[in-house]
CSV table of N, CA and C in Angstrom, one decimal:
chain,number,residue,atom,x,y,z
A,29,UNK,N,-5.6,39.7,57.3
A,29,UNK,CA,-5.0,40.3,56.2
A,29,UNK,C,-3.9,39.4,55.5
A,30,UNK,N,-3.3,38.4,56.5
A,30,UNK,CA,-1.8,38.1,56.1
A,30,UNK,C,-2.8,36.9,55.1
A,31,UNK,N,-3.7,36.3,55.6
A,31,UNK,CA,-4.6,35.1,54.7
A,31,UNK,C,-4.7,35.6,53.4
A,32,UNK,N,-5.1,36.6,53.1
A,32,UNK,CA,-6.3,37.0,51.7
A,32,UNK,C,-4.6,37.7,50.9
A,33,UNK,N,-3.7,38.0,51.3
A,33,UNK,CA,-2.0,38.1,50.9
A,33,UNK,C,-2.0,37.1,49.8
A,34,UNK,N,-1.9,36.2,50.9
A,34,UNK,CA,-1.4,34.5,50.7
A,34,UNK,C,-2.7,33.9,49.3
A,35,UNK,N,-3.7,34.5,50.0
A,35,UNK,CA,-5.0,33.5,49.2
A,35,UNK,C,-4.6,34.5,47.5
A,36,UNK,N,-4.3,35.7,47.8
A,36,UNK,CA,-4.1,36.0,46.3
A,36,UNK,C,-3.0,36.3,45.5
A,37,UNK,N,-2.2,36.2,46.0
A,37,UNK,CA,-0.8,35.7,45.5
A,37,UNK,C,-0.6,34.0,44.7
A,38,UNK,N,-1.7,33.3,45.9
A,38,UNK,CA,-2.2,31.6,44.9
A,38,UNK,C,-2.9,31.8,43.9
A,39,UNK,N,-4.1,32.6,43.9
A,39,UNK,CA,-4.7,32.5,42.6
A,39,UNK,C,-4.0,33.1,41.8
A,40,UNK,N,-2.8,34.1,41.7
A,40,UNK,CA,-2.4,35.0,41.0
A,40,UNK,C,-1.9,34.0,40.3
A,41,UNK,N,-1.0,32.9,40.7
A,41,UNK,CA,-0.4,31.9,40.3
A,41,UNK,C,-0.7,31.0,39.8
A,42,UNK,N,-1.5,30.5,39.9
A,42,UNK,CA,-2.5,29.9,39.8
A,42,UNK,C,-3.1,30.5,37.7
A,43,UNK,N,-3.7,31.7,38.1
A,43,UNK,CA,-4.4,32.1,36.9
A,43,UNK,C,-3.3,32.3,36.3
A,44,UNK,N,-1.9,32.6,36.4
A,44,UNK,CA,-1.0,32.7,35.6
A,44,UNK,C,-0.3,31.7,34.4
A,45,UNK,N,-0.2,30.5,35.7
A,45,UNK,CA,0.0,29.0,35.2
A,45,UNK,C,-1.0,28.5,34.3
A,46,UNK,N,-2.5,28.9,34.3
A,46,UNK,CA,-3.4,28.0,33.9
A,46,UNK,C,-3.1,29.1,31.9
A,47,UNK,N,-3.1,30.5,32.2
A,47,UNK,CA,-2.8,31.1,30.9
A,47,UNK,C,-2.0,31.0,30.1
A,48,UNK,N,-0.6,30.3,31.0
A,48,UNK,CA,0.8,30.0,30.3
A,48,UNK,C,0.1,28.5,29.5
A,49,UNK,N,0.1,27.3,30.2
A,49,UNK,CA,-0.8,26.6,29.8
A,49,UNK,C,-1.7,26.0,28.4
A,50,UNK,N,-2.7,27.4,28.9
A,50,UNK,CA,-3.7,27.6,27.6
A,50,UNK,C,-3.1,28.0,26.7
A,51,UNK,N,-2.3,29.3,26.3
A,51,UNK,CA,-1.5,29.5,25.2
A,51,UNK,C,-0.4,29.1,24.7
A,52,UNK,N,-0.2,28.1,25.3
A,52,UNK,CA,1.4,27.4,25.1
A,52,UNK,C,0.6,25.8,24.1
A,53,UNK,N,-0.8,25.5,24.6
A,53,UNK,CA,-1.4,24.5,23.9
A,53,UNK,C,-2.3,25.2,22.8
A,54,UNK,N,-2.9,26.3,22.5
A,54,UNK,CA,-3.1,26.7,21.6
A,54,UNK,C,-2.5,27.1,20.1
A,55,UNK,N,-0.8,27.5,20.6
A,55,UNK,CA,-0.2,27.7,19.8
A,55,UNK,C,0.6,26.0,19.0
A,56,UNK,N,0.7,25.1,20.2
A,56,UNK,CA,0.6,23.7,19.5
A,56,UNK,C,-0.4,23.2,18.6
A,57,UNK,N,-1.6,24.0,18.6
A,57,UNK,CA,-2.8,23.3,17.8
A,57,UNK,C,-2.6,24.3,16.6
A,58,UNK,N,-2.2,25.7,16.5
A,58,UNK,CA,-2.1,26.5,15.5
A,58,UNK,C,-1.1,25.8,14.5
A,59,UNK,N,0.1,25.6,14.9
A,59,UNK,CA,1.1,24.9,14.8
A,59,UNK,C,0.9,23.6,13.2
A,60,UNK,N,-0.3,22.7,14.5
A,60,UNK,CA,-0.2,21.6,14.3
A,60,UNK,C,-1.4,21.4,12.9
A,61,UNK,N,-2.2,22.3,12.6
A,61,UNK,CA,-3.3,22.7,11.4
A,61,UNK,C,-2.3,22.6,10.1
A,62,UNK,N,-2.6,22.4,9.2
A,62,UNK,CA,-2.2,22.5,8.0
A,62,UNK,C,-2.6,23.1,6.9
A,63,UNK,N,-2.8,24.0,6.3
A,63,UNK,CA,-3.4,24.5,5.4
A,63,UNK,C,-3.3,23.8,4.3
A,64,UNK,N,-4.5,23.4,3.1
A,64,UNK,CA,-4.7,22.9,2.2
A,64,UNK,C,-3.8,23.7,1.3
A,65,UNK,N,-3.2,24.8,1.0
A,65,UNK,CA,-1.9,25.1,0.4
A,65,UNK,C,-0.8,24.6,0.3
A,66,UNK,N,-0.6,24.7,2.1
A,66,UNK,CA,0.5,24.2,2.4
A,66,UNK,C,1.0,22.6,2.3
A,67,UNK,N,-0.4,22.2,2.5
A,67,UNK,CA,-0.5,20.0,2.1
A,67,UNK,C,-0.6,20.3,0.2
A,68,UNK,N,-0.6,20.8,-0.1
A,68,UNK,CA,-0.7,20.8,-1.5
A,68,UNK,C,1.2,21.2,-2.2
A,69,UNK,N,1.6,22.1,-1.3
A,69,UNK,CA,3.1,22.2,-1.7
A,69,UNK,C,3.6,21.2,-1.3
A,70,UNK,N,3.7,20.3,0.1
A,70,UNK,CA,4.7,19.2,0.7
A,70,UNK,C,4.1,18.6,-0.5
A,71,UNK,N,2.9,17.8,-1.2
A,71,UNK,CA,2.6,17.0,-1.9
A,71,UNK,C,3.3,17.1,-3.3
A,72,UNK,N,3.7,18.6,-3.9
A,72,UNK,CA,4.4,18.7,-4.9
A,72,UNK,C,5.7,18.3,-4.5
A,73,UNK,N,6.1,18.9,-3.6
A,73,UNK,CA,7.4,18.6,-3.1
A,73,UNK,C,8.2,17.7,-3.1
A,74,UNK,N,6.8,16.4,-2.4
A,74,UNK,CA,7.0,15.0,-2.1
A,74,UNK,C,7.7,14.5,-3.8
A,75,UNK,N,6.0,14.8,-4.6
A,75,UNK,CA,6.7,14.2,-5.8
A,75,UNK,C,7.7,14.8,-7.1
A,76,UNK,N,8.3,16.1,-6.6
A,76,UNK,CA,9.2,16.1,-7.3
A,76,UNK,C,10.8,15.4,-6.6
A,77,UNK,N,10.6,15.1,-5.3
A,77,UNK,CA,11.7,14.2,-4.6
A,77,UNK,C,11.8,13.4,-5.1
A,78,UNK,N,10.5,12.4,-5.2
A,78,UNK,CA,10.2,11.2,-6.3
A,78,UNK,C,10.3,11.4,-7.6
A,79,UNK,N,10.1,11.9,-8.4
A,79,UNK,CA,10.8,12.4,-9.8
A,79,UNK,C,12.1,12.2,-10.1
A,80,UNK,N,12.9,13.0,-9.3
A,80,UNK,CA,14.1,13.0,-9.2
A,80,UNK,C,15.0,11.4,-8.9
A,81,UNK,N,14.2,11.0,-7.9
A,81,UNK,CA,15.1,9.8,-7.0
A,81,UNK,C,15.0,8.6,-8.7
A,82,UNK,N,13.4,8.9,-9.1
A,82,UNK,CA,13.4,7.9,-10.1
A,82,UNK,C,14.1,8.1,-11.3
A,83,UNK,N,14.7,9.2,-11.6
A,83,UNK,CA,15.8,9.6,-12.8
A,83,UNK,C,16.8,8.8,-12.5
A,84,UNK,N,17.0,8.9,-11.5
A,84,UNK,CA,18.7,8.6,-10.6
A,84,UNK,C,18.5,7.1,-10.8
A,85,UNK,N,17.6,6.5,-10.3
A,85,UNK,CA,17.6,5.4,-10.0
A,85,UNK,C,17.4,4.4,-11.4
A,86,UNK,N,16.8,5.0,-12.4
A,86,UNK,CA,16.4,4.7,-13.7
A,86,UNK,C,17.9,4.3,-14.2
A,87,UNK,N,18.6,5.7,-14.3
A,87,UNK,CA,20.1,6.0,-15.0
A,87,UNK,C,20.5,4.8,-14.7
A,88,UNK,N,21.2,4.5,-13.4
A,88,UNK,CA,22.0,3.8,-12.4
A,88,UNK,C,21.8,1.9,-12.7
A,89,UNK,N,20.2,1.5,-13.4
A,89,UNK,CA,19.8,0.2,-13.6
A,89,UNK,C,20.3,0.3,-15.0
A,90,UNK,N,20.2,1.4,-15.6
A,90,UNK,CA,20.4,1.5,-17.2
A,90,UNK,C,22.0,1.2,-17.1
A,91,UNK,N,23.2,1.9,-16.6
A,91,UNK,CA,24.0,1.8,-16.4
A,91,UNK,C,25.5,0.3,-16.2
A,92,UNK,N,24.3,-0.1,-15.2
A,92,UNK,CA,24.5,-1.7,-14.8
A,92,UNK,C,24.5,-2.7,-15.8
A,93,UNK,N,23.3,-2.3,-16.0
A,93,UNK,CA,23.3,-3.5,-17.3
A,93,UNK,C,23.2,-3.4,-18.5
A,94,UNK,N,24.1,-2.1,-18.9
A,94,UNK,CA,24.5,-1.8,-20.3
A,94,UNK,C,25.8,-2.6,-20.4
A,95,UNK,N,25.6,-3.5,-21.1
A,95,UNK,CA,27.3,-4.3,-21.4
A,95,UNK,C,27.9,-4.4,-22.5
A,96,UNK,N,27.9,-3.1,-22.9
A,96,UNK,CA,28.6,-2.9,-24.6
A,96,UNK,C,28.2,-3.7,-25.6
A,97,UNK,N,28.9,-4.4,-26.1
A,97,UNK,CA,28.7,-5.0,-27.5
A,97,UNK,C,27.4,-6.4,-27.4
A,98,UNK,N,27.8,-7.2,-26.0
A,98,UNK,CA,27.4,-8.4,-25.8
A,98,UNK,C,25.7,-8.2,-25.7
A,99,UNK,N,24.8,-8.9,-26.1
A,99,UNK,CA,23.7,-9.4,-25.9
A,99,UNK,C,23.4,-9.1,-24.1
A,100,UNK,N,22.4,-9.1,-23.6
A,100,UNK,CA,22.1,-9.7,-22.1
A,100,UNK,C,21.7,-11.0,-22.1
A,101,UNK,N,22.1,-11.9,-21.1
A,101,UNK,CA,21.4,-13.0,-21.0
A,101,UNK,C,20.4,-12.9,-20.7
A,102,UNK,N,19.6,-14.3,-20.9
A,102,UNK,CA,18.1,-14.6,-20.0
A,102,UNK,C,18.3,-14.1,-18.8
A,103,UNK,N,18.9,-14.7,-17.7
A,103,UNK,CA,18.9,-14.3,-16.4
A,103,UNK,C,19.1,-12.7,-16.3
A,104,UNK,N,20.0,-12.2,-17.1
A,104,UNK,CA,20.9,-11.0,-16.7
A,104,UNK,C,19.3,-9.7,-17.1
A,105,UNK,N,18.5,-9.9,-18.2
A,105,UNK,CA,17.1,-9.7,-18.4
A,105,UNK,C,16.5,-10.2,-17.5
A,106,UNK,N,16.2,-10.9,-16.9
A,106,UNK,CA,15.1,-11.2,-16.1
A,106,UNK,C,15.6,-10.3,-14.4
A,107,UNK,N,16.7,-10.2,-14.5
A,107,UNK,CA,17.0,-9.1,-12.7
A,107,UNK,C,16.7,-7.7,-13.9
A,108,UNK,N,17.0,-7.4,-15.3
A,108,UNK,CA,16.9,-6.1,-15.1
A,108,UNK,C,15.4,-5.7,-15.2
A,109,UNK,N,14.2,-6.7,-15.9
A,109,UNK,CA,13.2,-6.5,-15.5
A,109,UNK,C,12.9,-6.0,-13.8
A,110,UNK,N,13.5,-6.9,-13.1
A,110,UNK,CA,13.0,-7.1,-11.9
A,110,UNK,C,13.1,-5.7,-11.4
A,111,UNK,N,14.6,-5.1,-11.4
A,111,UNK,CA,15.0,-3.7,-10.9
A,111,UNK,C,14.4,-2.8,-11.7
A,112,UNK,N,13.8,-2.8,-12.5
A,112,UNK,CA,12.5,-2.0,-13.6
A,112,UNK,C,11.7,-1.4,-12.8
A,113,UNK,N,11.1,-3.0,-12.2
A,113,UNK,CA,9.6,-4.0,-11.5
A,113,UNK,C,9.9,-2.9,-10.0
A,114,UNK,N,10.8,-2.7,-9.9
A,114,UNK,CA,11.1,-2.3,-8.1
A,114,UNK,C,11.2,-1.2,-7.7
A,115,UNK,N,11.4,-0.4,-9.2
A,115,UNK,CA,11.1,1.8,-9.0
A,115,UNK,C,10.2,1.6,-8.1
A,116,UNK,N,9.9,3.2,-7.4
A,116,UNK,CA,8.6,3.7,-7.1
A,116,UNK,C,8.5,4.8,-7.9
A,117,UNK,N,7.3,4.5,-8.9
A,117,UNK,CA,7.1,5.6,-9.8
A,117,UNK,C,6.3,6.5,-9.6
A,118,UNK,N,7.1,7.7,-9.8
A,118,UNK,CA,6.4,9.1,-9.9
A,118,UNK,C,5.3,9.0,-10.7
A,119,UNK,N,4.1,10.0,-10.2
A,119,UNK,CA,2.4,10.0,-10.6
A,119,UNK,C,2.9,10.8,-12.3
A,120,UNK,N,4.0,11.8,-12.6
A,120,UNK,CA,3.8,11.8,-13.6
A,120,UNK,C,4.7,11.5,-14.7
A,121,UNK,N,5.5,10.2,-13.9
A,121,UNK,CA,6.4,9.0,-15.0
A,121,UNK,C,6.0,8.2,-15.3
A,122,UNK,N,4.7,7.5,-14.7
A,122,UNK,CA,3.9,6.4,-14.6
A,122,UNK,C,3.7,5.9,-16.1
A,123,UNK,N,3.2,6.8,-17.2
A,123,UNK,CA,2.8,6.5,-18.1
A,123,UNK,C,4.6,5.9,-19.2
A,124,UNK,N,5.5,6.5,-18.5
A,124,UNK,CA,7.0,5.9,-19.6
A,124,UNK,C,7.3,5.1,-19.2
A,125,UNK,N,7.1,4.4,-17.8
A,125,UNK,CA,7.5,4.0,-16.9
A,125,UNK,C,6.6,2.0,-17.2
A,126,UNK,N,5.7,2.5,-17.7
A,126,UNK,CA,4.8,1.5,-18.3
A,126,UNK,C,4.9,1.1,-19.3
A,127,UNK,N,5.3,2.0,-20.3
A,127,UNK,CA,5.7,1.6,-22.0
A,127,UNK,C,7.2,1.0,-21.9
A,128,UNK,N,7.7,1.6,-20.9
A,128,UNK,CA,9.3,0.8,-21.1
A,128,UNK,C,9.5,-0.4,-20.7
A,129,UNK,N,8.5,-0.9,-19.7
A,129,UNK,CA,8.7,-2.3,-18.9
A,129,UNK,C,7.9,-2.8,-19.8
A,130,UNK,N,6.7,-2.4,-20.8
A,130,UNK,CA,5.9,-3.4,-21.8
A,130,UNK,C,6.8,-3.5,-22.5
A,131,UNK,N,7.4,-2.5,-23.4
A,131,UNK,CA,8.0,-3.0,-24.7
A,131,UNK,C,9.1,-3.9,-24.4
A,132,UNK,N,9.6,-3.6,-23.2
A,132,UNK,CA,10.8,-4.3,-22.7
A,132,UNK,C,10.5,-5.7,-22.6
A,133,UNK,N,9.4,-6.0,-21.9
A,133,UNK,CA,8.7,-7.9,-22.5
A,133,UNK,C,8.1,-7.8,-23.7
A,134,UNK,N,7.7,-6.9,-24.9
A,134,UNK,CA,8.1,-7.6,-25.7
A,134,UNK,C,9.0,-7.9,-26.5
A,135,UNK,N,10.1,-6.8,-26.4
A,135,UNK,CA,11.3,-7.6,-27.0
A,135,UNK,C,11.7,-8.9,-26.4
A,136,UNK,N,11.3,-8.9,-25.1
A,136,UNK,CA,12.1,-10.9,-24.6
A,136,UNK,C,11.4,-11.2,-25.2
A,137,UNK,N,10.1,-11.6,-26.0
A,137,UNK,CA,9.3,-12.5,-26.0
A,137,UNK,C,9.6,-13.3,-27.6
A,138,UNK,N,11.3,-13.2,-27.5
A,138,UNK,CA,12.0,-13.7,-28.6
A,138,UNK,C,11.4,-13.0,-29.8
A,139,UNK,N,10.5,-12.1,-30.5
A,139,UNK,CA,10.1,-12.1,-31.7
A,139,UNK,C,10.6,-11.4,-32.6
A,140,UNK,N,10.6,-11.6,-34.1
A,140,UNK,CA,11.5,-11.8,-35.2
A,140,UNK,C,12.0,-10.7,-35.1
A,141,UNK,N,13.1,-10.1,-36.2
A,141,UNK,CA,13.7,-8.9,-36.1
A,141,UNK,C,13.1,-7.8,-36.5
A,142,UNK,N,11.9,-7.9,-37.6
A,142,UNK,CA,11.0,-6.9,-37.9
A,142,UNK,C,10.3,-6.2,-37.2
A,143,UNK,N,9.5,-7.3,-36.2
A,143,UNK,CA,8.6,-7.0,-34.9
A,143,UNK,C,9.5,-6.0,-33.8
A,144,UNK,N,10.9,-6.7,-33.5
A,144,UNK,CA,11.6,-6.1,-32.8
A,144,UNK,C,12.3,-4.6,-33.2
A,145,UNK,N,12.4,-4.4,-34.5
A,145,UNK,CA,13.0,-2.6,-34.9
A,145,UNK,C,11.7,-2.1,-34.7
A,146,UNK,N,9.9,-2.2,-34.8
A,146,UNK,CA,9.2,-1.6,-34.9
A,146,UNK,C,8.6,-0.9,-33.3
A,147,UNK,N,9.0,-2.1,-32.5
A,147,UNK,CA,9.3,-1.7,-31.0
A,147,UNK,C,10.4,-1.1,-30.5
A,148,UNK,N,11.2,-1.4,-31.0
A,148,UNK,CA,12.3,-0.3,-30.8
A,148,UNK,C,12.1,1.0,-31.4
A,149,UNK,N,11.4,1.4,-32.7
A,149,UNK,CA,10.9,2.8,-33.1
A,149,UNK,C,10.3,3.4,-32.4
A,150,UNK,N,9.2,2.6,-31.7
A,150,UNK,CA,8.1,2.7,-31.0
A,150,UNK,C,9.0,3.5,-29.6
A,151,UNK,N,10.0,3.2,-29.2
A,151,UNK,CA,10.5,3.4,-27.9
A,151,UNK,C,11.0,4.8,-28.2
A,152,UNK,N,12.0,5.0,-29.6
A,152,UNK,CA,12.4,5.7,-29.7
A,152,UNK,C,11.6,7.3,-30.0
A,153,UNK,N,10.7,7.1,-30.2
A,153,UNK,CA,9.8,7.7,-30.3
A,153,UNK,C,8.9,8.3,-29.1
A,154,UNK,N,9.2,7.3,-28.2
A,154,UNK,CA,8.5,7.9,-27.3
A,154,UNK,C,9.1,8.6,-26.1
A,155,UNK,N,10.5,8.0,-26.6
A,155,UNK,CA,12.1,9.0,-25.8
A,155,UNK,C,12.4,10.2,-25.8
A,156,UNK,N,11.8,10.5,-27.6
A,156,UNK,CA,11.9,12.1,-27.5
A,156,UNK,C,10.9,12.9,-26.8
A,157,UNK,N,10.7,12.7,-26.2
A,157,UNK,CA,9.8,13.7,-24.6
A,157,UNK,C,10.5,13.3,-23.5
A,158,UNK,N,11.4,12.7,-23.4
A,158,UNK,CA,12.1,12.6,-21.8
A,158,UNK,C,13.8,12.8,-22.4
A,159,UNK,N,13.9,13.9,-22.6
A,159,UNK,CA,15.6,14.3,-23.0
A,159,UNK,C,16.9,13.8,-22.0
A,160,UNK,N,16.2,13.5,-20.7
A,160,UNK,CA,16.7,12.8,-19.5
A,160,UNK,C,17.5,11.9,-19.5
A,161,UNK,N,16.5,10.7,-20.6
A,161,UNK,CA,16.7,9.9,-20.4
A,161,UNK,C,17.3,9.0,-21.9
A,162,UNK,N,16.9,9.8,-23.3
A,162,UNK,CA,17.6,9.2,-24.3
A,162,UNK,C,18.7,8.5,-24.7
A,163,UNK,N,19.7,9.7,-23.9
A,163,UNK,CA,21.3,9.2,-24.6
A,163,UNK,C,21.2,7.4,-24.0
A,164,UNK,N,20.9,7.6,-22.4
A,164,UNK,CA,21.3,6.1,-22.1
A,164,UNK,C,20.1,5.4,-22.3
A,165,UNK,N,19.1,5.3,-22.8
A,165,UNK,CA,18.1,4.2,-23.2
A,165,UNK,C,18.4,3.7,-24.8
A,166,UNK,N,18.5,4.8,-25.6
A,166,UNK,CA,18.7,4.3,-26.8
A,166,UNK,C,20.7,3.5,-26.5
A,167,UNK,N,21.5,4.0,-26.1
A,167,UNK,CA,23.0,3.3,-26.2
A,167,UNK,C,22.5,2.0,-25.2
A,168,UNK,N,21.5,1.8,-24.1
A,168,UNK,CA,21.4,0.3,-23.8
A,168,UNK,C,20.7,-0.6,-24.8
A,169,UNK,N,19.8,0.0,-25.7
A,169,UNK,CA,19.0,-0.4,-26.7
A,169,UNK,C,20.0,-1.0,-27.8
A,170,UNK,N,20.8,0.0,-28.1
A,170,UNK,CA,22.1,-0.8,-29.4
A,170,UNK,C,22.9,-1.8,-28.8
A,171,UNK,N,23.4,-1.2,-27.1
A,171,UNK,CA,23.9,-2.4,-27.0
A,171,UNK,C,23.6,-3.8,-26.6
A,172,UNK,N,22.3,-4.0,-26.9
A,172,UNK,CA,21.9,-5.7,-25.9
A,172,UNK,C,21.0,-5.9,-26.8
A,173,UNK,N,20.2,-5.0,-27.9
A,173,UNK,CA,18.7,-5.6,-29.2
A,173,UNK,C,19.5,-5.9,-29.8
């Protein structure tokens, strides 16, 4: 009798451990599932993080190389392309994000002053949809075209 005690007091233990176990790894794999909702919100999430970071980071180059009255140099244009070049653009800035670094080579591309106010309209025009970002694009625009 003292055997079959012992023998079931082990399996008791035994089947206890193996249930702790099972449900302690099942609730890791519940856990670990993702719902197509829920990967759909982190993904909004993600890119309104990115939205954001690219405002900030937009302002902040605009800011730098606004130098009041003076012209930019070649060099001092060629780093603020670069820092342009170096965002990570949000999926739904991509499209201002591309007209600003074009029109932005074409104004380097030295051409006359006519060419250059009708690129500059062009910009301003396409400002008024990002309220964000006008005051300081058009005030870097007066100060350095």
């Amino acid at each position: 009798m003292n055997i079959g005690r012992v023998l079931f007091i082990a399996i008791f233990l035994f089947s206890s451990a193996t249930l702790l176990t099972v449900s302690s790894a099942l609730e890791m794999v519940k856990n670990s599932i993702v719902s197509p909702w829920e990967q759909d919100l982190r993904g909004q999430k993600k890119q309104l993080e990115l939205e954001q970071e690219y405002k900030e980071n937009l302002l902040k180059i605009l800011e730098t190389f606004n130098t009041g009255n003076a012209q930019l140099t070649d060099e001092q244009l060629s780093n603020f392309e670069e820092e342009l070049l170096s965002l990570t653009v949000p999926a739904e800035l991509k499209d201002l994000h591309f007209e600003l670094v074009a029109s932005l080579a074409l104004i380097n591309q030295k051409s006359d002053e006519s060419d250059k106010e009708i690129i500059l309209q062009k910009i301003e025009r396409m400002l008024e949809q990002y309220s964000w970002l006008t005051s300081s694009w058009s005030m870097f625009l007066m100060n350095n075209f």
